[in-house]
Structures are given as structure tokens and as C-alpha cells.
Short mmCIF file of C-alpha atoms in Angstrom, two decimals:
data_model
loop_
_atom_site.label_atom_id
_atom_site.label_comp_id
_atom_site.label_asym_id
_atom_site.label_seq_id
_atom_site.Cartn_x
_atom_site.Cartn_y
_atom_site.Cartn_z
CA MET U 1 23.10 49.93 -13.60
CA LEU U 2 26.40 51.14 -12.44
CA PHE U 3 28.04 48.22 -11.70
CA LYS U 4 28.86 44.34 -13.77
CA LYS U 5 25.96 42.80 -12.05
CA LYS U 6 27.81 38.79 -11.01
CA ARG U 7 25.07 36.44 -9.25
CA PRO U 8 26.63 33.82 -7.50
CA TRP U 9 24.05 31.46 -7.91
CA ASP U 10 24.34 32.16 -11.64
CA THR U 11 26.19 29.00 -11.61
CA ILE U 12 24.10 26.45 -10.60
CA PRO U 13 20.72 25.46 -12.49
CA SER U 14 17.05 27.17 -11.14
CA SER U 15 15.60 23.39 -11.08
CA GLU U 16 18.75 22.83 -7.97
CA ILE U 17 18.42 26.00 -5.89
CA THR U 18 14.05 25.09 -5.97
CA PRO U 19 13.83 22.24 -3.29
CA GLU U 20 10.97 19.56 -4.48
CA SER U 21 8.94 18.75 -1.84
CA LEU U 22 7.71 20.69 1.26
CA TYR U 23 7.34 18.20 3.55
CA VAL U 24 10.35 18.40 6.03
CA ASP U 25 10.44 16.03 8.78
CA ARG U 26 11.51 17.19 12.62
CA ARG U 27 14.75 15.56 12.91
CA GLN U 28 15.57 16.60 9.55
CA PHE U 29 15.15 20.03 10.18
CA MET U 30 17.06 20.14 12.50
CA GLY U 31 20.15 18.98 9.72
CA ALA U 32 18.65 21.19 7.84
CA SER U 33 19.52 24.07 10.10
CA MET U 34 22.40 22.95 11.22
CA ALA U 35 23.79 22.30 7.09
CA PHE U 36 21.80 25.64 6.78
CA ALA U 37 24.13 27.77 9.35
CA ALA U 38 27.26 26.37 8.36
CA GLY U 39 26.26 27.39 4.37
CA ALA U 40 25.87 31.29 6.50
CA VAL U 41 30.12 30.49 6.62
CA VAL U 42 30.54 29.46 3.32
CA ARG U 43 28.55 31.24 0.52
CA PRO U 44 24.75 32.19 0.31
CA ASP U 45 24.05 29.91 -2.49
CA SER U 46 24.29 26.66 -0.31
CA VAL U 47 21.56 27.26 1.98
CA GLY U 48 18.72 26.30 -0.51
CA GLU U 49 21.86 23.78 -1.79
CA ALA U 50 21.48 22.30 1.48
CA ALA U 51 17.92 22.42 2.11
CA ARG U 52 16.97 20.48 -0.84
CA ARG U 53 19.57 18.21 -0.24
CA LEU U 54 18.20 17.80 3.34
CA GLY U 55 15.06 16.16 4.39
CA LEU U 56 12.86 16.64 2.17
CA HIS U 57 10.37 13.95 0.27
CA GLN U 58 9.02 13.72 -2.55
CA ASP U 59 4.85 15.57 -3.43
CA PRO U 60 2.79 13.46 -4.61
CA GLU U 61 2.66 12.65 -8.60
CA VAL U 62 0.71 14.99 -10.82
CA GLY U 63 0.05 12.85 -13.67
CA PRO U 64 0.54 14.06 -17.66
CA VAL U 65 0.10 17.75 -18.16
CA THR U 66 -1.52 19.93 -21.87
CA TYR U 67 1.20 22.37 -20.43
CA GLY U 68 4.33 22.68 -18.66
CA GLU U 69 6.01 19.36 -18.52
CA ASN U 70 9.59 20.91 -18.18
CA LEU U 71 8.71 23.02 -15.25
CA ARG U 72 7.53 19.89 -13.92
CA GLU U 73 10.96 18.94 -11.73
CA ASP U 74 10.39 22.57 -10.05
CA LEU U 75 7.18 21.99 -8.78
CA ASN U 76 6.38 23.50 -5.46
CA THR U 77 5.47 21.10 -2.95
CA TRP U 78 1.41 21.01 -1.24
CA GLU U 79 2.52 22.23 1.16
CA GLN U 80 3.55 25.42 0.39
CA VAL U 81 1.50 26.33 -2.47
CA THR U 82 -1.89 25.66 -0.08
CA THR U 83 -0.21 27.51 3.40
CA TYR U 84 1.28 30.61 1.38
CA ASN U 85 -1.48 32.55 -0.11
CA ASN U 86 -2.16 36.45 -0.39
CA PHE U 87 -5.78 36.31 -0.52
CA TYR U 88 -6.66 39.78 1.60
CA GLU U 89 -10.08 38.24 1.85
CA PHE U 90 -8.95 35.84 4.27
CA GLY U 91 -6.60 38.22 5.17
CA THR U 92 -3.42 41.00 4.91
CA ARG U 93 -0.26 37.50 6.43
CA LYS U 94 0.52 34.88 3.42
CA GLN U 95 -0.81 32.22 6.09
CA ASP U 96 -3.92 33.67 6.66
CA PRO U 97 -6.00 32.21 3.81
CA ALA U 98 -4.80 28.80 4.98
CA LEU U 99 -6.00 30.12 8.67
CA TYR U 100 -9.18 31.43 8.65
CA SER U 101 -11.13 30.30 5.02
CA GLY U 102 -12.25 27.56 6.75
CA ASP U 103 -16.24 28.48 6.72
CA PHE U 104 -16.18 29.82 3.42
CA GLN U 105 -18.52 27.90 1.57
CA PRO U 106 -17.62 27.00 -2.70
CA GLU U 107 -20.90 25.24 -3.12
CA PRO U 108 -23.23 25.22 -4.31
CA TRP U 109 -21.88 27.92 -6.80
CA THR U 110 -22.58 30.52 -9.06
CA VAL U 111 -21.48 32.77 -11.12
CA GLU U 112 -23.41 35.45 -13.47
CA VAL U 113 -22.05 36.28 -16.45
CA THR U 114 -23.50 39.41 -17.58
CA GLY U 115 -22.49 42.11 -20.07
CA ALA U 116 -21.95 42.02 -23.95
CA VAL U 117 -22.03 38.68 -24.49
CA LYS U 118 -25.23 36.27 -26.30
CA ASN U 119 -25.29 34.14 -24.05
CA ALA U 120 -25.06 35.66 -20.87
CA GLY U 121 -27.29 34.15 -17.77
CA THR U 122 -26.13 32.40 -14.30
CA TYR U 123 -23.25 28.90 -15.34
CA SER U 124 -22.84 26.43 -11.85
CA VAL U 125 -18.94 25.95 -12.17
CA GLU U 126 -19.86 22.97 -14.26
CA ASP U 127 -21.32 24.93 -17.06
CA LEU U 128 -18.18 26.22 -17.07
CA ALA U 129 -15.71 23.95 -16.00
CA PRO U 130 -17.33 20.06 -17.48
CA ALA U 131 -15.71 17.87 -17.10
CA ASP U 132 -14.68 16.50 -20.55
CA ARG U 133 -13.02 20.36 -21.46
CA ILE U 134 -10.71 19.78 -18.88
CA GLU U 135 -6.99 19.33 -17.77
CA ASP U 136 -3.79 19.55 -16.60
CA ARG U 137 -1.14 22.37 -16.86
CA ILE U 138 1.53 23.89 -14.84
CA TYR U 139 2.47 27.17 -14.50
CA ARG U 140 5.11 29.63 -13.37
CA LEU U 141 3.38 32.15 -10.30
CA ARG U 142 5.49 34.95 -10.03
CA CYS U 143 3.79 37.37 -7.81
CA VAL U 144 4.41 41.22 -7.96
CA GLU U 145 6.34 40.89 -4.55
CA ALA U 146 9.66 39.13 -6.40
CA TRP U 147 8.72 35.58 -5.62
CA SER U 148 7.65 32.68 -8.00
CA MET U 149 6.30 29.44 -7.31
CA VAL U 150 4.89 26.29 -9.65
CA ILE U 151 1.98 25.41 -10.01
CA PRO U 152 -0.29 22.46 -11.15
CA TRP U 153 -3.43 23.45 -11.86
CA ARG U 154 -6.29 21.77 -13.82
CA GLY U 155 -9.00 23.15 -14.91
CA VAL U 156 -10.01 24.61 -18.46
CA ALA U 157 -8.26 27.16 -21.08
CA LEU U 158 -10.54 30.43 -20.75
CA ARG U 159 -10.96 30.55 -24.55
CA ASP U 160 -12.59 27.98 -24.34
CA VAL U 161 -15.46 29.07 -22.19
CA ILE U 162 -14.90 32.13 -23.93
CA SER U 163 -16.17 30.82 -27.60
CA ARG U 164 -18.65 29.40 -25.77
CA LEU U 165 -20.27 32.17 -24.64
CA GLU U 166 -20.25 33.50 -27.41
CA PRO U 167 -19.73 37.29 -27.22
CA THR U 168 -20.52 40.32 -29.55
CA ALA U 169 -18.11 42.61 -31.45
CA ASP U 170 -18.19 44.78 -28.22
CA ALA U 171 -16.23 42.38 -25.68
CA LYS U 172 -12.75 44.88 -25.35
CA TYR U 173 -12.65 43.02 -22.12
CA VAL U 174 -13.27 40.86 -19.94
CA ALA U 175 -13.88 41.38 -16.32
CA PHE U 176 -14.10 39.54 -13.16
CA GLU U 177 -15.14 40.03 -10.03
CA THR U 178 -14.51 38.12 -6.54
CA ALA U 179 -17.33 36.93 -3.75
CA VAL U 180 -17.39 39.09 -0.37
CA ARG U 181 -18.95 37.30 2.34
CA PRO U 182 -17.51 39.51 5.88
CA SER U 183 -19.71 36.50 7.47
CA GLU U 184 -17.68 34.05 5.79
CA MET U 185 -14.09 36.65 4.60
CA PRO U 186 -13.37 38.47 7.98
CA GLY U 187 -10.67 40.31 5.75
CA VAL U 188 -13.40 41.65 4.06
CA ARG U 189 -15.15 43.44 7.05
CA ARG U 190 -12.29 46.50 7.09
CA PRO U 191 -11.52 47.73 4.42
CA ILE U 192 -7.82 47.31 3.21
CA LEU U 193 -9.10 46.95 -0.89
CA ASP U 194 -12.38 48.09 -1.49
CA TRP U 195 -14.14 45.01 -2.30
CA PRO U 196 -14.87 43.42 -4.29
CA TYR U 197 -12.13 42.20 -5.65
CA ARG U 198 -12.07 43.85 -9.16
CA GLU U 199 -9.29 42.30 -11.62
CA GLY U 200 -9.82 42.52 -15.83
CA LEU U 201 -8.21 41.14 -19.07
CA ARG U 202 -7.99 43.28 -22.36
CA ILE U 203 -10.15 40.42 -25.00
CA ASP U 204 -7.56 38.95 -26.92
CA GLU U 205 -5.38 38.78 -23.24
CA ALA U 206 -8.83 36.35 -21.85
CA ALA U 207 -8.72 34.52 -25.41
CA ASN U 208 -4.77 33.64 -25.12
CA GLU U 209 -4.21 29.88 -25.16
CA LEU U 210 -2.01 30.42 -22.02
CA THR U 211 -5.74 31.52 -20.02
CA PHE U 212 -6.43 28.95 -18.10
CA LEU U 213 -9.81 29.26 -15.35
CA ALA U 214 -8.52 26.00 -12.27
CA THR U 215 -11.26 24.47 -10.78
CA GLY U 216 -7.90 22.40 -9.02
CA LEU U 217 -5.15 21.99 -7.55
CA TYR U 218 -2.58 18.93 -7.92
CA GLY U 219 -3.96 16.54 -9.78
CA ARG U 220 -7.67 17.25 -7.38
CA ASP U 221 -10.73 18.21 -9.33
CA ASP U 222 -10.95 21.27 -6.28
CA LEU U 223 -9.97 23.70 -5.18
CA PRO U 224 -8.98 25.19 -1.15
CA ASN U 225 -10.97 27.73 -0.47
CA GLN U 226 -7.33 30.13 0.91
CA ASN U 227 -6.34 28.70 -3.33
CA GLY U 228 -9.85 30.38 -4.56
CA ALA U 229 -12.11 27.86 -4.34
CA PRO U 230 -14.01 26.50 -6.31
CA LEU U 231 -12.69 29.16 -9.42
CA ARG U 232 -10.21 31.33 -10.02
CA LEU U 233 -8.21 32.89 -13.05
CA VAL U 234 -4.68 32.16 -14.30
CA VAL U 235 -2.80 33.62 -16.15
CA PRO U 236 0.45 32.95 -16.25
CA TRP U 237 2.90 35.73 -17.36
CA LYS U 238 1.50 38.67 -15.54
CA TYR U 239 2.23 40.00 -11.37
CA GLY U 240 0.15 36.66 -9.27
CA PHE U 241 -2.80 39.71 -8.84
CA LYS U 242 -3.86 39.37 -11.88
CA SER U 243 -4.87 35.63 -11.17
CA ILE U 244 -8.62 36.62 -9.57
CA LYS U 245 -10.38 35.21 -6.85
CA SER U 246 -13.47 32.38 -6.68
CA ILE U 247 -15.16 34.56 -9.31
CA VAL U 248 -18.42 35.61 -9.69
CA ARG U 249 -19.08 37.01 -12.23
CA ILE U 250 -17.68 37.81 -15.37
CA SER U 251 -18.56 40.76 -17.43
CA PHE U 252 -17.95 41.43 -21.40
CA VAL U 253 -17.21 45.10 -21.52
CA GLU U 254 -16.62 48.05 -24.13
CA GLU U 255 -13.66 50.03 -21.45
CA GLN U 256 -10.96 49.51 -19.54
CA PRO U 257 -13.25 48.24 -16.05
CA TYR U 258 -11.21 49.30 -12.90
CA THR U 259 -8.79 47.03 -11.47
CA THR U 260 -8.05 46.83 -7.51
CA TRP U 261 -4.88 47.28 -7.47
CA LYS U 262 -3.96 49.81 -9.90
CA ALA U 263 -6.91 51.71 -8.49
CA SER U 264 -5.52 51.37 -4.77
CA ALA U 265 -2.03 52.50 -6.15
CA PRO U 266 -2.35 53.65 -9.74
CA ASN U 267 2.00 54.51 -9.75
CA GLU U 268 2.96 50.57 -8.91
CA TYR U 269 0.20 48.88 -9.83
CA GLY U 270 -1.16 48.49 -14.20
CA PHE U 271 -3.44 47.67 -15.86
CA TYR U 272 -1.25 45.32 -17.64
CA ALA U 273 1.16 44.14 -14.65
CA ASN U 274 3.08 41.57 -17.61
CA VAL U 275 5.94 40.44 -15.84
CA ASN U 276 8.92 42.07 -16.61
CA PRO U 277 12.32 42.10 -15.08
CA ASN U 278 12.58 45.70 -16.99
CA VAL U 279 10.30 47.40 -15.41
CA ASP U 280 11.17 48.15 -11.27
CA HIS U 281 7.91 48.40 -8.98
CA PRO U 282 8.66 51.91 -7.21
CA ARG U 283 9.92 49.91 -4.12
CA TRP U 284 11.60 46.97 -4.98
CA SER U 285 13.58 45.22 -8.51
CA GLN U 286 11.87 43.07 -10.94
CA ALA U 287 14.93 41.15 -12.25
CA ARG U 288 14.99 38.27 -9.72
CA GLU U 289 12.59 36.73 -7.91
CA ARG U 290 13.00 34.98 -4.43
CA LEU U 291 12.02 30.58 -4.31
CA LEU U 292 10.28 29.70 -2.07
CA PRO U 293 11.47 28.70 0.68
CA PHE U 294 14.73 29.88 -0.86
CA GLY U 295 16.68 30.65 -3.36
CA ARG U 296 16.91 33.07 -6.34
CA ARG U 297 16.72 33.17 -10.30
CA GLU U 298 16.78 35.66 -13.08
CA THR U 299 12.84 36.65 -13.72
CA ASP U 300 11.81 36.50 -17.33
CA MET U 301 10.35 38.67 -19.46
CA PHE U 302 6.77 37.56 -19.96
CA ASN U 303 7.33 35.15 -16.64
CA GLY U 304 9.07 32.83 -19.74
CA TYR U 305 5.77 33.34 -21.57
CA THR U 306 7.57 35.18 -24.52
CA GLU U 307 6.43 33.28 -27.17
CA MET U 308 3.21 32.21 -26.36
CA VAL U 309 1.59 36.36 -25.85
CA GLU U 310 4.71 39.55 -27.20
CA HIS U 311 2.30 39.66 -30.55
CA MET U 312 -0.81 41.22 -28.13
CA TYR U 313 2.68 44.44 -26.71
CA ARG U 314 4.05 44.41 -29.84
CA GLY U 315 4.97 48.19 -30.52
CA MET U 316 3.17 49.59 -26.41
CA ASP U 317 5.66 50.85 -24.60
CA LEU U 318 5.59 48.89 -21.15
CA ASN U 319 7.24 51.17 -19.39
CA ARG U 320 3.84 53.09 -19.23
CA TRP U 321 2.25 49.91 -19.76
CA TYR U 322 3.32 47.88 -17.03
CA MET S 1 13.08 46.02 47.02
CA SER S 2 16.09 48.34 46.62
CA ALA S 3 17.22 50.43 44.33
CA ARG S 4 19.56 48.10 42.60
CA ALA S 5 17.32 45.32 43.28
CA ARG S 6 14.46 47.07 40.94
CA ALA S 7 17.18 47.64 38.37
CA VAL S 8 18.56 44.40 38.06
CA ALA S 9 14.95 43.11 38.49
CA LEU S 10 14.28 45.79 35.58
CA LYS S 11 16.99 44.19 33.59
CA THR S 12 15.96 41.12 33.63
CA VAL S 13 12.53 41.93 32.14
CA VAL S 14 13.70 43.97 29.13
CA TRP S 15 16.81 40.95 27.80
CA ALA S 16 13.77 37.59 28.06
CA VAL S 17 10.93 40.60 26.47
CA CYS S 18 13.52 41.74 24.00
CA LEU S 19 14.85 38.05 23.26
CA ALA S 20 12.16 36.30 22.93
CA PRO S 21 11.24 37.30 19.19
CA LEU S 22 14.72 35.89 18.25
CA VAL S 23 14.30 32.57 20.24
CA TRP S 24 11.00 32.15 18.99
CA SER S 25 12.36 32.87 15.10
CA VAL S 26 14.98 29.59 16.01
CA TRP S 27 12.76 27.19 17.67
CA ARG S 28 10.07 27.71 14.82
CA PHE S 29 12.65 28.25 12.52
CA VAL S 30 14.20 24.63 14.15
CA ARG S 31 10.18 22.73 14.48
CA GLY S 32 10.77 22.89 11.08
CA GLU S 33 7.13 25.58 11.37
CA ALA S 34 9.25 28.71 9.72
CA SER S 35 6.59 30.24 6.99
CA VAL S 36 6.47 29.16 3.19
CA ASP S 37 9.00 31.41 3.27
CA PRO S 38 11.53 32.46 5.99
CA VAL S 39 13.29 35.09 4.57
CA GLU S 40 9.43 37.01 4.65
CA GLU S 41 8.69 35.72 8.27
CA TRP S 42 12.02 37.00 9.11
CA LEU S 43 12.38 40.26 7.79
CA HIS S 44 9.64 41.54 9.33
CA ARG S 45 10.08 40.54 12.63
CA SER S 46 13.90 41.74 13.06
CA GLY S 47 12.38 45.05 11.46
CA LYS S 48 9.48 45.19 13.21
CA THR S 49 11.19 43.95 16.60
CA ALA S 50 13.85 46.43 16.38
CA VAL S 51 11.22 49.15 15.96
CA LEU S 52 8.67 48.59 18.04
CA ILE S 53 12.17 48.47 20.89
CA LEU S 54 13.10 51.55 18.93
CA VAL S 55 10.08 53.20 20.37
CA ALA S 56 10.45 52.25 24.25
CA SER S 57 13.33 53.55 24.25
CA LEU S 58 12.01 56.16 23.22
CA ALA S 59 8.94 56.46 25.99
CA VAL S 60 11.53 55.10 29.01
CA THR S 61 11.79 58.72 29.81
CA PRO S 62 8.47 60.42 28.82
CA LEU S 63 6.99 57.51 31.31
CA ARG S 64 9.99 57.68 33.65
CA ARG S 65 9.00 61.58 34.24
CA TRP S 66 5.30 60.83 34.31
CA PHE S 67 5.23 57.84 37.11
CA ALA S 68 8.17 59.68 38.89
CA TRP S 69 9.55 55.58 38.40
CA ASN S 70 12.89 56.66 37.93
CA VAL S 71 14.19 53.19 37.80
CA LEU S 72 12.64 52.70 34.22
CA GLN S 73 16.15 55.36 33.38
CA LYS S 74 18.04 51.85 33.95
CA SER S 75 16.48 50.31 31.45
CA ARG S 76 17.89 53.35 28.63
CA ARG S 77 20.87 52.24 27.12
CA LEU S 78 19.91 48.51 27.05
CA LEU S 79 15.98 48.95 24.80
CA GLY S 80 18.44 50.91 22.74
CA LEU S 81 21.76 48.39 21.80
CA PHE S 82 18.70 45.66 21.52
CA ALA S 83 17.42 47.57 18.77
CA PHE S 84 20.13 47.98 17.30
CA PHE S 85 20.36 44.04 18.22
CA TYR S 86 17.60 43.53 15.76
CA ALA S 87 17.45 46.10 13.06
CA VAL S 88 21.71 44.40 12.77
CA ALA S 89 19.24 41.05 12.20
CA HIS S 90 17.34 42.69 10.20
CA VAL S 91 20.31 44.72 7.49
CA GLY S 92 21.52 40.69 7.41
CA VAL S 93 19.25 39.18 6.37
CA TYR S 94 18.21 41.25 3.31
CA LEU S 95 22.64 41.01 3.31
CA TYR S 96 23.07 37.61 2.99
CA PHE S 97 19.08 35.78 2.07
CA GLU S 98 17.44 38.81 0.27
CA GLN S 99 20.13 39.57 -2.13
CA GLY S 100 22.69 36.61 -2.03
CA LEU S 101 25.16 39.67 -1.36
CA ALA S 102 25.02 41.07 -4.91
CA TRP S 103 26.21 44.19 -3.99
CA SER S 104 25.51 45.61 -7.34
CA PHE S 105 21.26 44.81 -6.66
CA ILE S 106 22.44 46.52 -2.84
CA TRP S 107 24.31 49.87 -4.49
CA GLU S 108 21.07 49.85 -6.92
CA ASP S 109 18.10 49.48 -4.07
CA VAL S 110 19.52 51.80 -2.09
CA VAL S 111 20.49 54.73 -4.40
CA GLU S 112 17.06 54.17 -6.80
CA ARG S 113 14.81 53.40 -3.47
CA PRO S 114 13.57 55.23 -1.04
CA PHE S 115 11.21 52.68 0.95
CA ILE S 116 15.50 51.39 1.28
CA LEU S 117 17.64 54.79 1.44
CA SER S 118 14.16 55.06 4.94
CA GLY S 119 15.77 52.40 6.23
CA THR S 120 19.64 52.14 4.80
CA LEU S 121 19.71 56.23 7.42
CA ALA S 122 17.72 54.07 9.34
CA PHE S 123 20.71 51.86 10.59
CA ALA S 124 23.57 54.54 8.58
CA LEU S 125 22.48 56.32 12.73
CA LEU S 126 22.00 53.99 14.16
CA VAL S 127 25.82 53.03 14.17
CA PRO S 128 27.63 55.88 15.81
CA LEU S 129 24.35 56.16 19.16
CA ALA S 130 25.49 52.47 19.05
CA VAL S 131 28.91 52.76 19.48
CA THR S 132 29.07 55.21 21.45
CA SER S 133 27.29 53.83 24.46
CA THR S 134 29.43 52.96 26.68
CA LYS S 135 30.29 55.54 29.76
CA GLY S 136 33.82 55.98 28.27
CA TRP S 137 32.60 57.56 25.42
CA ILE S 138 29.70 59.47 27.06
CA ARG S 139 32.21 61.17 29.83
CA ARG S 140 34.41 62.08 26.52
CA LEU S 141 32.13 63.51 24.31
CA GLY S 142 30.39 65.62 27.23
CA ARG S 143 27.62 67.87 26.25
CA ASN S 144 27.93 66.19 22.75
CA TRP S 145 27.08 63.63 23.70
CA VAL S 146 23.82 64.63 24.20
CA ARG S 147 23.53 66.62 21.06
CA LEU S 148 24.71 63.70 19.12
CA HIS S 149 22.00 61.29 20.26
CA ARG S 150 19.09 63.38 19.46
CA LEU S 151 19.22 61.53 16.51
CA VAL S 152 18.22 59.00 17.42
CA TYR S 153 14.65 61.63 16.35
CA VAL S 154 15.95 61.31 12.35
CA ALA S 155 16.35 57.27 12.77
CA ALA S 156 13.17 56.25 14.92
CA ALA S 157 11.40 58.00 11.88
CA ALA S 158 12.96 56.82 9.33
CA ALA S 159 12.99 53.30 10.24
CA LEU S 160 8.66 54.46 10.68
CA LEU S 161 8.50 55.69 6.72
CA HIS S 162 10.91 52.65 6.15
CA TYR S 163 8.37 50.37 7.98
CA THR S 164 5.28 52.04 6.62
CA TRP S 165 6.72 52.00 2.71
CA GLY S 166 6.97 47.88 2.96
CA GLN S 167 4.19 46.88 4.10
CA LYS S 168 1.74 46.67 0.54
CA ALA S 169 -1.82 48.18 1.43
CA ASP S 170 -2.39 47.75 4.81
CA ILE S 171 -0.97 50.05 6.85
CA ARG S 172 -2.83 50.21 10.34
CA ASP S 173 0.15 48.63 12.64
CA PRO S 174 2.63 51.06 11.32
CA LEU S 175 0.60 53.99 12.01
CA LEU S 176 -0.31 53.46 15.10
CA VAL S 177 3.08 52.47 16.37
CA ALA S 178 3.81 55.88 14.24
CA ALA S 179 0.76 57.13 16.63
CA VAL S 180 2.75 56.68 19.81
CA LEU S 181 5.80 57.41 18.61
CA ALA S 182 3.73 60.86 17.89
CA ALA S 183 2.27 61.08 21.45
CA LEU S 184 6.70 60.60 23.01
CA MET S 185 7.50 62.96 20.28
CA ALA S 186 4.59 65.88 22.32
CA ALA S 187 5.43 65.33 25.31
CA ARG S 188 8.45 65.91 24.54
CA VAL S 189 7.94 69.37 22.82
CA TRP S 190 5.55 70.55 26.03
CA TRP S 191 8.50 69.76 29.02
CA SER S 192 10.63 71.86 26.54
CA VAL S 193 8.74 74.10 25.78
CA GLN S 194 7.61 74.63 29.49
CA LYS S 195 10.68 74.60 31.14
CA ARG S 196 12.23 77.85 28.51
CA SER S 197 8.75 79.60 29.84
CA ARG S 198 10.11 78.83 33.06
CA GLY S 199 13.44 80.82 32.13
CA GLY S 200 15.68 77.59 33.97
CA SER S 201 17.75 75.53 31.38
CA ARG S 202 19.39 72.73 33.18
CA VAL S 203 20.10 70.25 30.18
CA ARG S 204 21.75 66.86 32.80
CA PRO S 205 24.29 65.31 30.51
CA GLY S 206 21.64 61.60 29.38
CA SER S 207 18.86 63.39 30.20
CA ALA S 208 17.99 65.35 27.22
CA ALA S 209 17.60 62.50 24.19
CA GLY S 210 15.38 59.93 25.72
#
């Protein structure tokens, strides 16, 4: 760092930067646009502030949560969460998953559980995420592209699922795989990535109290297709690409599994992919993140979940194991 | 149609086509239809438009020669200036919305990341070209104007590199544009070789650096 960091938005709490709601009608947007133009001559921060003050309604209530109550006021809206997605199986643009996932059939669905595990077999979504285990949690999702959203998930703790599956001592890692259905997923008809999309966690990471298997969103029992229906991973202290969607296979393995983005660009994306403001992506900084639609915040170590996860990485060189 | 009328018609079309991306962005924003991440949308659209118009400006001379359609030459400066206009918009969105005018971060970005550096280089090279695009400067610089404006090839290559590095995985679009640029450059090299083999070297100011 050559100069002292000056961050003009330091004075504004993050809760005021992130708009609480998304739905903005046209007249309000006209007003916001003018405020936006006015903001342009004042200072950058006032843009987000103006957008927040003008024309933002509250989203439907999310009931009590078992985790993340402190993030409630920062929640992104249903519309934001369901129209801005990275899900390359449906196209590489952010709006593509919402536009082109309509043909996808998340029902019926089975998940194959294989490898070093006592209860290997084929499971339904309800088997893995039984109704009596379902809870709501609010997590911040930090994308490796340096934006973040705050999302209320519904689902089950993965550690709960794992303990019922009973992995053996050979299970050092857990590997996940996304469905590949060319007739329903237009993105997989081109070799943008090496399909199927694959991700993985160390077994202790998978069994961490934070690791979540989501089956619903925003107080609803099901996931929209673009968000990874019917079943997806949520690993809040890691970059978003670790949170693999539409899972069809879970394997308990001894060696570190193949992971898609690491294979695609090993110098840019690692196996661990822990959110870390001190280790930049080769092409952009990870020190800060954009809050959508307008806003900025400094990125927290482990995305703010340090207390629950840092013990797993003690003694590891995080510059090397990015 | 008279030559003058054809030039006016051509310029009208250029203005309409080149302003369309700007109008589209403003329209979407005002109607509340912009992306959830408008900053990303504006960055991508302004950058892509700048590159496309820049390549279009480099296509003017080859197309004029292939089709002997001399009126096309009248659109070259306008295209170059529109490319610069979108480059300014792109840099402005980056500085203001992406970085919030935090100059220490911006400096770090430029010096530490080849992706940003290549874009900065492309933009920096376009500045003197835009400044010297007036009749007065063309006259004053004479033959040196042609030499100076050959920088546009470096700027285009740097912009293409920046465009390609800006993609996460899907580089089909930048590769397509790069292929077009390569074809345009190949045509220039071919003509230059032919001219040399004929022994003549008749460089006319304002025509060599297409």
C-alpha cells in the first residue's frame, strides 16, 4: 500500500448503505435517478444513500432465525436474490439463470451418496433434509467477484446430514456434484466449464456448524431454480463458487477432490477459497466488496465468520492455500 | 444523392448507432429495469461499446478500399471520438462507482493488476488521439499526425487484452472481436507489402493510420 487508505464511506454504517428492499416503482426510480444525479456532484456515498431513502419498500417478513439475526436489517430483497445469480449451467450473465432456468425440473430429485460412508445410497431431498430439522439462517454471501448479498436461507445443517450418513475414518473430504441436463440447462451445451460443476470441502469444513444445505429461501420451503433447486450448499466463510447448486451426488473421499474453478484457473481460484481481504485475486482486489445495487464495504476476514472457522486453518499459510 | 448528402446520411446513422447503448442504459435505469448490479452493467456496456466502436473505426479504411466506397472515410473521426466517449464513460464509472474515488485503491489497482493496467494504457493512448483529432491539429502535425495516430493500433490491442482479461471464463466475445481486429490488421499489412513491392511510397496524411 503506497498511500494511506482513505475510505469516505467509513462514516456510514453498512446497514445504511445496503438498501433494505428492492422493489422500486417507476416514479420512485425517477426520483432516485435525480437524487442519483445530484449525488454525483456531491460524493459517491450519497448515491447509495439517496437510493436507499427513495422508494424502497420492505420485503416480506422472514420469521425467527437460528443464526444471523444481526444481519437482518441488511437483507437483500427477494428480487435481488433471485435475479442476480452466477449459475453458468443456465448462462454466464447474471440475469441468465432467472431467464433460462424455467425448463429445469427439480422434482423428482435424488441424491447419490457414495464413497467412504456407511449409509451410502440414493436419497430424496426430504431424506437428507427432513422437515423436523429445517431451520432459517441469514448469511452474507461474498462472491469472488467482489460483491456480496445478505440472504435468508432455509435448510439443514450439513453436519447433521453427515452424522446421519456416518462417514468412515477414510472420509477426509466431501465432494459435491451438480446436475448436468443439456435439455434443461442451456449453459452446459457449451464447454465454458468442465461439466459437471464440482466442488468439495475438507471433512471438518463440511462438519462445521455454519455449513448449510439449503432447500429454501426467504421463508419459503423451496428454492427457485436459479438459486440451485432443489438442494444447494451454503458455505458462508468461503467465496460463493464453493456453494454448489442443484446437487446430485455427495461423495466421501480420501484425497482432495477435483473442483471446477480451481481446475479452470488454478492461479486464480484455490480449493479453500476462504474469503480473505488480504489475498487478492490476480485481476482484482478482495479488500472491499460492492453491496448491491449501490454501496461498498470492507471485506471481513472469513466474511465475518472468523470465530467459528479460524481454528480449522491455524498454522496454514493462507497466501499459499487461497 | 450528392456526395455531401451521402456524408450527412452516413454521419446521421453513425450518431444514431453510437448513441444507442447510452440511451438504452439511461432508459433501463429510469424505468427501473437496470440490473441488480447497475455498476457492473454500466462498466461492461461502456467498455464493450468502446471496444466495438474502436474496431469499427479501424474497419473504415479497409472497407473503403475493398468496396471503393469513399464516403465511409467521413465517419472515421466520428467513430474514433465515440470510442473515446465510451472509454471516458467506462473510466468514469470505474473511478466513481466501482472505486468511490478512493485514489490509493485506484493506484494500487493500476500498478498491481495487469488487467487494470492494460485498460489504463488503452485509455491513456486514446487521449492524445482524441485531442489531436481536430483539423487544426491535423494541419499543424502534418506527417507526424499519421505517425501519432498509429498509436490507435496499440490502444486497440491493449483494449482487447483488457476486455479478455475482464472475463471470468467465457472469452468467446473478446476472441470474436480479436479475430475481426486481426483480419483488419492483416489487410493493412498485405496492402503495405504490395505497395512496397510496387516500389511506390505515397503516404497521404490522414489515410495511412486508418
